Tab-separated table of C-alpha atoms and ligand atoms in Angstrom:
chain	number	residue	atom	x	y	z
A	1	MET	CA	2.222	-0.019	-7.130
A	2	SER	CA	-0.042	-0.122	-10.140
A	3	GLY	CA	1.607	-2.188	-12.807
A	4	PHE	CA	3.069	0.319	-15.188
A	5	VAL	CA	6.056	-1.343	-16.761
A	6	PHE	CA	7.755	-0.226	-19.932
A	7	SER	CA	7.934	-3.784	-21.090
A	8	GLU	CA	9.254	-3.051	-24.573
A	9	LYS	CA	11.777	-0.474	-23.390
A	10	PRO	CA	12.796	-0.771	-19.754
A	11	ILE	CA	14.258	2.470	-18.455
A	12	THR	CA	17.309	1.877	-16.302
A	13	ILE	CA	18.041	4.819	-14.042
A	14	GLU	CA	21.542	5.587	-12.877
A	15	SER	CA	21.394	8.969	-11.176
A	16	GLY	CA	19.173	11.927	-10.433
A	17	GLU	CA	19.394	15.620	-9.750
A	18	GLY	CA	16.506	17.959	-8.966
A	19	PRO	CA	13.565	17.115	-11.244
A	20	TYR	CA	15.705	15.011	-13.582
A	21	LEU	CA	16.609	11.336	-13.680
A	22	TYR	CA	19.428	10.083	-15.862
A	23	GLY	CA	19.448	6.742	-17.629
A	24	ALA	CA	22.458	4.480	-17.858
A	25	ASP	CA	22.711	5.538	-21.517
A	26	GLY	CA	22.862	9.231	-20.509
A	27	THR	CA	19.241	10.052	-21.412
A	28	GLU	CA	17.756	12.866	-19.299
A	29	TYR	CA	14.210	12.272	-18.072
A	30	LEU	CA	11.979	14.992	-16.635
A	31	ASP	CA	10.489	13.227	-13.602
A	32	PHE	CA	6.882	14.292	-13.001
A	33	GLY	CA	6.136	11.246	-10.840
A	34	ALA	CA	8.873	11.591	-8.228
A	35	SER	CA	8.428	7.853	-7.699
A	36	TYR	CA	5.011	8.390	-6.109
A	37	ALA	CA	5.794	11.696	-4.394
A	38	CYS	CA	8.792	10.297	-2.527
A	39	THR	CA	11.221	13.088	-3.457
A	40	PRO	CA	9.468	16.409	-2.759
A	41	LEU	CA	12.800	18.273	-2.838
A	42	GLY	CA	13.945	16.604	-6.043
A	43	HIS	CA	16.529	13.895	-6.499
A	44	SER	CA	19.759	13.871	-4.512
A	45	HIS	CA	18.983	17.133	-2.716
A	46	PRO	CA	22.324	18.346	-1.279
A	47	ALA	CA	20.978	19.041	2.245
A	48	VAL	CA	19.529	15.530	2.516
A	49	THR	CA	22.571	13.867	0.960
A	50	GLU	CA	24.909	15.635	3.368
A	51	ALA	CA	22.735	14.813	6.399
A	52	VAL	CA	22.661	11.133	5.444
A	53	ARG	CA	26.396	11.027	4.783
A	54	ALA	CA	27.244	12.635	8.121
A	55	GLN	CA	24.811	10.492	10.139
A	56	ALA	CA	25.911	7.235	8.509
A	57	ALA	CA	29.481	8.019	9.496
A	58	GLU	CA	28.465	8.849	13.093
A	59	LEU	CA	25.908	6.171	13.977
A	60	THR	CA	23.946	4.127	11.480
A	61	TYR	CA	21.555	2.403	13.826
A	62	VAL	CA	20.661	1.893	17.433
A	63	GLN	CA	17.359	0.619	18.780
A	64	ALA	CA	14.624	3.139	19.590
A	65	SER	CA	14.784	2.546	23.369
A	66	TYR	CA	18.067	4.499	23.554
A	67	PRO	CA	17.467	8.207	23.049
A	68	VAL	CA	19.510	9.569	20.145
A	69	ASP	CA	19.547	13.301	19.414
A	70	VAL	CA	18.795	12.960	15.735
A	71	ARG	CA	15.687	10.852	16.462
A	72	THR	CA	14.529	13.131	19.285
A	73	GLU	CA	14.814	16.015	16.816
A	74	THR	CA	12.553	14.208	14.356
A	75	TYR	CA	9.925	13.690	17.065
A	76	GLU	CA	10.129	17.378	17.974
A	77	LYS	CA	10.096	18.666	14.413
A	78	LEU	CA	7.087	16.541	13.470
A	79	ALA	CA	5.212	17.510	16.638
A	80	THR	CA	5.930	21.177	15.871
A	81	VAL	CA	4.600	21.090	12.311
A	82	ALA	CA	1.749	18.661	13.037
A	83	PRO	CA	-1.821	19.974	13.019
A	84	GLU	CA	-2.811	21.368	16.432
A	85	GLY	CA	-2.706	18.747	19.184
A	86	LEU	CA	-1.288	15.869	17.130
A	87	ASP	CA	2.019	15.963	18.927
A	88	ASN	CA	2.345	12.282	19.786
A	89	VAL	CA	4.619	10.902	17.093
A	90	TRP	CA	5.046	7.243	16.209
A	91	LEU	CA	7.717	6.459	13.590
A	92	CYS	CA	7.888	3.451	11.288
A	93	ASN	CA	9.207	2.551	7.864
A	94	SER	CA	6.370	2.885	5.354
A	95	GLY	CA	2.906	4.209	4.700
A	96	THR	CA	1.073	0.978	5.223
A	97	GLU	CA	2.731	0.528	8.633
A	98	ALA	CA	1.713	4.058	9.633
A	99	ASN	CA	-1.889	3.132	8.820
A	100	GLU	CA	-1.661	-0.206	10.655
A	101	ALA	CA	-0.545	1.710	13.738
A	102	ALA	CA	-3.382	4.210	13.315
A	103	MET	CA	-5.916	1.373	13.079
A	104	LYS	CA	-4.518	-0.299	16.183
A	105	PHE	CA	-4.381	2.940	18.189
A	106	ALA	CA	-7.964	3.851	17.200
A	107	ARG	CA	-9.268	0.426	18.145
A	108	SER	CA	-7.392	0.430	21.395
A	109	ALA	CA	-8.485	3.967	22.370
A	110	THR	CA	-12.160	3.457	21.517
A	111	GLY	CA	-12.543	-0.215	22.397
A	112	SER	CA	-14.448	-0.517	19.126
A	113	GLU	CA	-13.672	-2.543	16.036
A	114	LYS	CA	-15.509	-0.991	13.110
A	115	ILE	CA	-13.587	1.122	10.632
A	116	VAL	CA	-15.309	3.238	8.006
A	117	ALA	CA	-13.321	3.776	4.809
A	118	THR	CA	-14.192	5.160	1.390
A	119	LYS	CA	-14.699	3.690	-2.036
A	120	ARG	CA	-11.666	4.200	-4.307
A	121	ALA	CA	-9.460	4.533	-1.177
A	122	PHE	CA	-5.877	3.353	-1.112
A	123	HIS	CA	-4.321	2.848	2.328
A	124	GLY	CA	-1.616	0.239	1.739
A	125	ARG	CA	-0.966	-3.439	1.238
A	126	THR	CA	-0.563	-5.122	4.626
A	127	MET	CA	-3.513	-7.087	5.971
A	128	GLY	CA	-5.068	-4.226	7.970
A	129	ALA	CA	-4.409	-1.312	5.619
A	130	LEU	CA	-5.355	-3.506	2.669
A	131	ALA	CA	-8.722	-4.189	4.288
A	132	MET	CA	-9.397	-0.403	4.081
A	133	THR	CA	-8.233	-0.264	0.450
A	134	TRP	CA	-11.049	-0.378	-2.060
A	135	LYS	CA	-9.718	-2.100	-5.180
A	136	LYS	CA	-10.870	-5.722	-5.291
A	137	GLN	CA	-7.909	-6.675	-7.476
A	138	TYR	CA	-5.471	-5.805	-4.670
A	139	LYS	CA	-7.431	-7.742	-2.051
A	140	ALA	CA	-9.040	-10.805	-3.567
A	141	PRO	CA	-6.030	-13.155	-3.566
A	142	PHE	CA	-5.325	-12.510	0.123
A	143	GLU	CA	-8.676	-12.697	1.858
A	144	PRO	CA	-9.746	-12.872	4.636
A	145	LEU	CA	-8.201	-9.536	5.659
A	146	ALA	CA	-8.732	-7.622	8.904
A	147	GLY	CA	-12.473	-7.514	9.574
A	148	GLY	CA	-14.902	-4.781	10.458
A	149	VAL	CA	-14.319	-2.381	7.551
A	150	GLU	CA	-17.323	-0.708	5.929
A	151	PHE	CA	-17.036	1.371	2.733
A	152	VAL	CA	-18.971	4.522	1.870
A	153	ASP	CA	-18.987	6.754	-1.214
A	154	TYR	CA	-16.242	9.382	-0.983
A	155	GLY	CA	-17.818	12.814	-0.575
A	156	ASP	CA	-21.255	11.586	0.531
A	157	VAL	CA	-22.011	13.201	3.906
A	158	ALA	CA	-25.304	11.347	4.436
A	159	ALA	CA	-23.643	7.966	3.833
A	160	LEU	CA	-20.900	8.821	6.307
A	161	ASP	CA	-23.456	9.953	8.864
A	162	GLU	CA	-25.305	6.684	8.470
A	163	ALA	CA	-22.223	4.462	8.677
A	164	VAL	CA	-20.625	6.010	11.763
A	165	ASP	CA	-22.055	4.947	15.114
A	166	GLU	CA	-20.970	4.291	18.722
A	167	ASP	CA	-19.306	1.071	17.609
A	168	THR	CA	-17.022	2.874	15.182
A	169	ALA	CA	-13.321	3.045	16.022
A	170	ALA	CA	-12.317	5.327	13.165
A	171	VAL	CA	-13.098	6.908	9.841
A	172	PHE	CA	-10.146	6.850	7.427
A	173	LEU	CA	-9.991	9.433	4.635
A	174	GLU	CA	-7.470	10.721	2.143
A	175	PRO	CA	-8.036	14.527	1.921
A	176	VAL	CA	-7.270	14.082	-1.783
A	177	GLN	CA	-7.672	10.526	-3.037
A	178	GLY	CA	-4.471	9.641	-4.878
A	179	GLU	CA	-4.394	6.120	-6.263
A	180	GLY	CA	-8.191	6.353	-6.692
A	181	GLY	CA	-7.869	9.012	-9.412
A	182	ILE	CA	-6.908	12.377	-7.796
A	183	HIS	CA	-10.183	13.397	-6.200
A	184	PRO	CA	-9.960	16.311	-3.741
A	185	ALA	CA	-12.504	16.288	-0.895
A	186	THR	CA	-14.638	19.379	-0.465
A	187	VAL	CA	-14.131	21.451	2.671
A	188	ASP	CA	-17.725	20.627	3.630
A	189	TYR	CA	-17.035	16.903	3.479
A	190	LEU	CA	-13.983	17.107	5.722
A	191	GLU	CA	-15.881	19.323	8.174
A	192	ALA	CA	-18.792	16.883	8.201
A	193	ALA	CA	-16.409	13.972	8.812
A	194	ARG	CA	-14.987	15.874	11.785
A	195	GLU	CA	-18.453	16.484	13.220
A	196	VAL	CA	-19.815	12.985	12.680
A	197	THR	CA	-16.791	11.275	14.252
A	198	ALA	CA	-16.662	13.658	17.219
A	199	GLU	CA	-20.339	13.006	17.950
A	200	ALA	CA	-19.891	9.228	17.821
A	201	GLY	CA	-16.661	9.218	19.831
A	202	ALA	CA	-14.807	7.727	16.852
A	203	ALA	CA	-11.382	8.798	15.674
A	204	LEU	CA	-11.017	10.786	12.487
A	205	ALA	CA	-7.919	9.548	10.669
A	206	PHE	CA	-6.489	11.403	7.693
A	207	ASP	CA	-4.194	9.409	5.470
A	208	GLU	CA	-1.748	12.073	4.270
A	209	ILE	CA	0.814	9.581	3.058
A	210	GLN	CA	0.623	11.040	-0.441
A	211	THR	CA	-0.894	14.475	0.275
A	212	GLY	CA	1.461	15.384	3.134
A	213	MET	CA	4.832	17.163	3.078
A	214	GLY	CA	3.575	20.144	1.114
A	215	ARG	CA	2.299	18.208	-1.887
A	216	THR	CA	-1.064	20.006	-2.089
A	217	GLY	CA	0.211	23.532	-1.399
A	218	THR	CA	0.131	23.419	2.404
A	219	LEU	CA	2.304	21.167	4.560
A	220	TRP	CA	-0.787	19.026	5.265
A	221	ALA	CA	-3.742	18.882	2.894
A	222	CYS	CA	-6.197	19.157	5.815
A	223	GLU	CA	-4.942	22.707	6.511
A	224	ARG	CA	-6.895	23.922	3.469
A	225	ALA	CA	-10.128	22.936	5.220
A	226	GLY	CA	-8.962	23.897	8.698
A	227	VAL	CA	-10.038	20.458	9.918
A	228	VAL	CA	-7.828	18.730	12.480
A	229	PRO	CA	-8.144	14.939	12.657
A	230	ASP	CA	-7.357	12.757	15.693
A	231	VAL	CA	-4.746	10.789	13.784
A	232	LEU	CA	-2.722	11.740	10.741
A	233	THR	CA	-0.509	9.300	8.879
A	234	THR	CA	2.241	10.309	6.510
A	235	ALA	CA	5.156	8.664	4.711
A	236	LYS	CA	6.274	8.881	1.068
A	237	GLY	CA	8.008	12.290	0.902
A	238	ILE	CA	8.872	12.584	4.594
A	239	ALA	CA	12.588	11.733	4.226
A	240	ASN	CA	12.947	12.686	0.532
A	241	GLY	CA	13.301	9.095	-0.592
A	242	LEU	CA	14.445	7.203	2.485
A	243	PRO	CA	11.888	4.850	4.038
A	244	MET	CA	9.953	6.415	6.887
A	245	GLY	CA	6.330	6.540	7.972
A	246	ALA	CA	4.801	8.534	10.812
A	247	THR	CA	1.555	8.325	12.767
A	248	LEU	CA	0.729	11.625	14.492
A	249	CYS	CA	-1.881	11.297	17.236
A	250	ALA	CA	-3.933	13.347	19.652
A	251	ASP	CA	-3.419	12.495	23.320
A	252	TRP	CA	-6.563	10.376	23.601
A	253	ILE	CA	-5.479	8.168	20.696
A	254	ALA	CA	-1.812	7.757	21.609
A	255	ASP	CA	-1.405	4.243	22.896
A	256	ASP	CA	0.719	3.091	25.827
A	257	PRO	CA	4.318	2.848	24.697
A	258	GLY	CA	5.076	-0.829	24.473
A	259	ASN	CA	1.740	-1.917	23.009
A	260	HIS	CA	2.990	-1.461	19.477
A	261	GLY	CA	6.546	-1.552	18.184
A	262	SER	CA	8.892	-1.807	15.266
A	263	THR	CA	12.598	-2.613	15.363
A	264	PHE	CA	13.682	-0.019	12.817
A	265	SER	CA	11.369	2.743	14.109
A	266	GLY	CA	13.221	6.045	13.766
A	267	GLY	CA	16.583	4.801	12.536
A	268	PRO	CA	19.196	7.571	12.841
A	269	VAL	CA	20.117	7.799	9.143
A	270	VAL	CA	16.484	7.984	8.078
A	271	CYS	CA	15.783	10.534	10.821
A	272	ALA	CA	18.684	12.670	9.594
A	273	ALA	CA	17.134	12.633	6.109
A	274	ALA	CA	13.700	13.491	7.523
A	275	ASN	CA	15.100	16.381	9.586
A	276	ALA	CA	16.853	17.876	6.564
A	277	THR	CA	13.747	17.405	4.433
A	278	LEU	CA	11.422	19.027	6.982
A	279	ASP	CA	13.821	21.921	7.592
A	280	THR	CA	14.120	22.644	3.882
A	281	LEU	CA	10.376	22.337	3.255
A	282	VAL	CA	9.574	24.728	6.079
A	283	ASP	CA	12.476	27.207	5.815
A	284	GLU	CA	12.077	27.667	2.077
A	285	ASP	CA	8.266	27.616	2.204
A	286	VAL	CA	8.236	24.936	-0.459
A	287	PRO	CA	4.485	24.216	-0.030
A	288	ALA	CA	3.550	27.783	-1.088
A	289	HIS	CA	5.832	27.443	-4.087
A	290	ALA	CA	4.134	24.128	-4.943
A	291	ARG	CA	0.747	25.801	-4.782
A	292	ALA	CA	1.774	28.624	-7.136
A	293	VAL	CA	3.429	26.345	-9.707
A	294	GLY	CA	0.608	23.805	-9.401
A	295	ASP	CA	-2.113	26.393	-9.995
A	296	SER	CA	-0.422	27.672	-13.116
A	297	LEU	CA	0.287	24.138	-14.363
A	298	VAL	CA	-3.390	23.180	-14.027
A	299	ALA	CA	-4.390	26.356	-15.886
A	300	ALA	CA	-1.790	25.773	-18.615
A	301	LEU	CA	-2.905	22.151	-19.092
A	302	SER	CA	-6.563	23.174	-19.333
A	303	ASP	CA	-5.724	25.942	-21.827
A	304	ALA	CA	-3.587	23.610	-23.916
A	305	ALA	CA	-6.352	20.992	-23.924
A	306	ASP	CA	-8.820	23.598	-25.252
A	307	GLU	CA	-6.460	25.193	-27.716
A	308	HIS	CA	-5.278	21.921	-29.271
A	309	ASP	CA	-8.579	20.106	-28.830
A	310	LEU	CA	-6.866	17.332	-26.857
A	311	PRO	CA	-8.758	14.213	-25.692
A	312	VAL	CA	-8.866	15.472	-22.094
A	313	ARG	CA	-11.972	15.222	-19.946
A	314	GLU	CA	-10.759	17.140	-16.893
A	315	VAL	CA	-7.672	18.508	-15.174
A	316	ARG	CA	-8.004	18.545	-11.386
A	317	GLY	CA	-5.939	18.554	-8.223
A	318	GLU	CA	-4.417	20.544	-5.405
A	319	GLY	CA	-0.964	22.081	-5.534
A	320	LEU	CA	1.357	19.653	-7.294
A	321	MET	CA	-0.954	16.657	-6.935
A	322	ILE	CA	-2.630	16.761	-10.319
A	323	GLY	CA	-4.787	14.346	-12.285
A	324	ILE	CA	-5.429	14.657	-16.008
A	325	GLU	CA	-8.395	12.539	-16.989
A	326	VAL	CA	-7.830	11.481	-20.585
A	327	LYS	CA	-10.285	9.951	-23.037
A	328	ARG	CA	-7.987	6.983	-23.681
A	329	GLY	CA	-5.830	4.569	-21.721
A	330	ALA	CA	-3.539	6.454	-19.354
A	331	ASN	CA	-0.811	3.812	-19.640
A	332	ARG	CA	-0.544	4.370	-23.394
A	333	VAL	CA	-0.134	8.124	-22.832
A	334	LEU	CA	2.477	7.504	-20.132
A	335	ARG	CA	4.438	5.173	-22.345
A	336	ASP	CA	4.451	7.708	-25.206
A	337	LEU	CA	5.498	10.485	-22.817
A	338	ALA	CA	8.364	8.376	-21.517
A	339	ILE	CA	9.609	6.939	-24.780
A	340	GLN	CA	8.986	9.831	-27.192
A	341	GLU	CA	9.440	12.810	-24.869
A	342	ASN	CA	11.615	11.485	-22.015
A	343	VAL	CA	9.012	12.646	-19.500
A	344	LEU	CA	7.959	10.371	-16.626
A	345	ALA	CA	4.579	10.482	-14.889
A	346	LEU	CA	2.204	8.024	-13.217
A	347	PRO	CA	-1.230	6.503	-13.683
A	348	ALA	CA	-4.120	6.723	-11.219
A	349	GLY	CA	-6.564	4.156	-12.485
A	350	ARG	CA	-7.136	3.442	-16.159
A	351	THR	CA	-7.822	6.940	-17.489
A	352	VAL	CA	-5.989	9.369	-15.219
A	353	VAL	CA	-2.440	10.609	-15.793
A	354	ARG	CA	-1.141	11.510	-12.344
A	355	LEU	CA	1.476	14.207	-11.781
A	356	LEU	CA	3.425	14.272	-8.506
A	357	PRO	CA	6.594	16.134	-9.524
A	358	PRO	CA	9.208	17.340	-7.066
A	359	LEU	CA	7.744	20.429	-5.346
A	360	THR	CA	10.834	22.390	-6.342
A	361	ILE	CA	10.058	22.452	-10.083
A	362	ASP	CA	9.717	25.906	-11.636
A	363	GLU	CA	7.616	27.300	-14.474
A	364	SER	CA	10.118	26.137	-17.101
A	365	HIS	CA	9.698	22.509	-16.024
A	366	ALA	CA	5.913	22.926	-15.973
A	367	ASP	CA	6.027	24.406	-19.506
A	368	ALA	CA	8.229	21.539	-20.686
A	369	PHE	CA	5.675	19.061	-19.354
A	370	VAL	CA	2.782	20.838	-21.081
A	371	ASP	CA	4.691	20.888	-24.393
A	372	ALA	CA	5.456	17.172	-24.123
A	373	PHE	CA	1.849	16.403	-23.227
A	374	VAL	CA	0.531	18.353	-26.240
A	375	GLU	CA	3.053	16.611	-28.470
A	376	VAL	CA	1.918	13.170	-27.327
A	377	LEU	CA	-1.832	13.786	-27.310
A	378	GLY	CA	-2.085	16.311	-30.159
B	1	PLP	C1	1.346	4.983	-0.976
B	1	PLP	C2	0.199	5.127	-0.074
B	1	PLP	C3	0.039	4.265	1.021
B	1	PLP	C4	0.961	3.100	1.298
B	1	PLP	O1	2.272	3.518	1.535
B	1	PLP	P1	3.480	2.436	1.410
B	1	PLP	O2	4.685	3.203	1.841
B	1	PLP	O3	3.513	2.032	-0.034
B	1	PLP	O4	3.154	1.312	2.294
B	1	PLP	C5	-1.047	4.483	1.851
B	1	PLP	N1	-1.909	5.481	1.640
B	1	PLP	C6	-1.773	6.345	0.607
B	1	PLP	C7	-2.746	7.459	0.444
B	1	PLP	C8	-0.726	6.186	-0.285
B	1	PLP	O5	-0.600	7.014	-1.328
């Protein structure tokens, strides 16, 4: 992802537990990036570790055309927790693949080609998903990409209304833009997107690859608005660090089985990890916990910024997907946090420090982050 490399002091990681990573030299790092939201339950969660260990010993892999209980369970679990009606589940190995599938399904179901995406969007790095990604720097060396993508300002209802027509296959939106700087959509915008696409016969696709799995305080970010898309893609945290992506579709979007495929789709070991992750997230109501800790972390960061007169423009986000817009280079702040305070976080563009900690952190971890942040910026 974005090039944030500690060039003068590479951090070699040897192990992890909960919200902590441990360096080869024994240094303990508080991990507020969770490697881009990939470990919502924290590192080496015992339920996931045990599920993986047991499944690897039983059956590591068999192709998706043979039903295997552990994979069937993943289909069922995802269909159960999916937003209403999105119970057709397609499994793959990454976020970008989940979006490629969504693009193909939407084109195939509508017979149309045009895709409407948003400025600042990030949807992945393969030739289709990359075509819906905004940043020129990611795209320029590889053009021409998949055609037919039109970009509109994120949050602008009139622009969306204008761009979507009968020739539109889909509108792709992140309910909270991640890579683009942590920008939550308003409820009105998501509702308008639902209306505009329904009227045009286009699919509404929510990219919940980063926002899904409880990150924003509900299992799916779109629950906050009560808007159900036709396709929802997710990945990152779905198997607490093992590679899986999922495309959840309404009946009218689900393509004929056989039209699209992937050899490793729903591998048993990865499915075992996903099942344990989903069970834990749901049974322990981790999303509600994330909302509570996230709300107080945002408040504490804003208070600290005021109290210590920190160079902070804004603190924003949903649940434990938080952006701190700083009045200086984010990478410099991140480097100081890592090297001086042993705290890891992420950038989102040049001026936003992005926090995507494990959802299982408690107030003491949030306080430790705030203290480190004040230390570095004060
Ligand atoms: C990370 C991300 C992707 C791409 O996922 P990969 O697993 O890296 O291919 C797509 N969309 C969003 C919103 C993401 O955050």
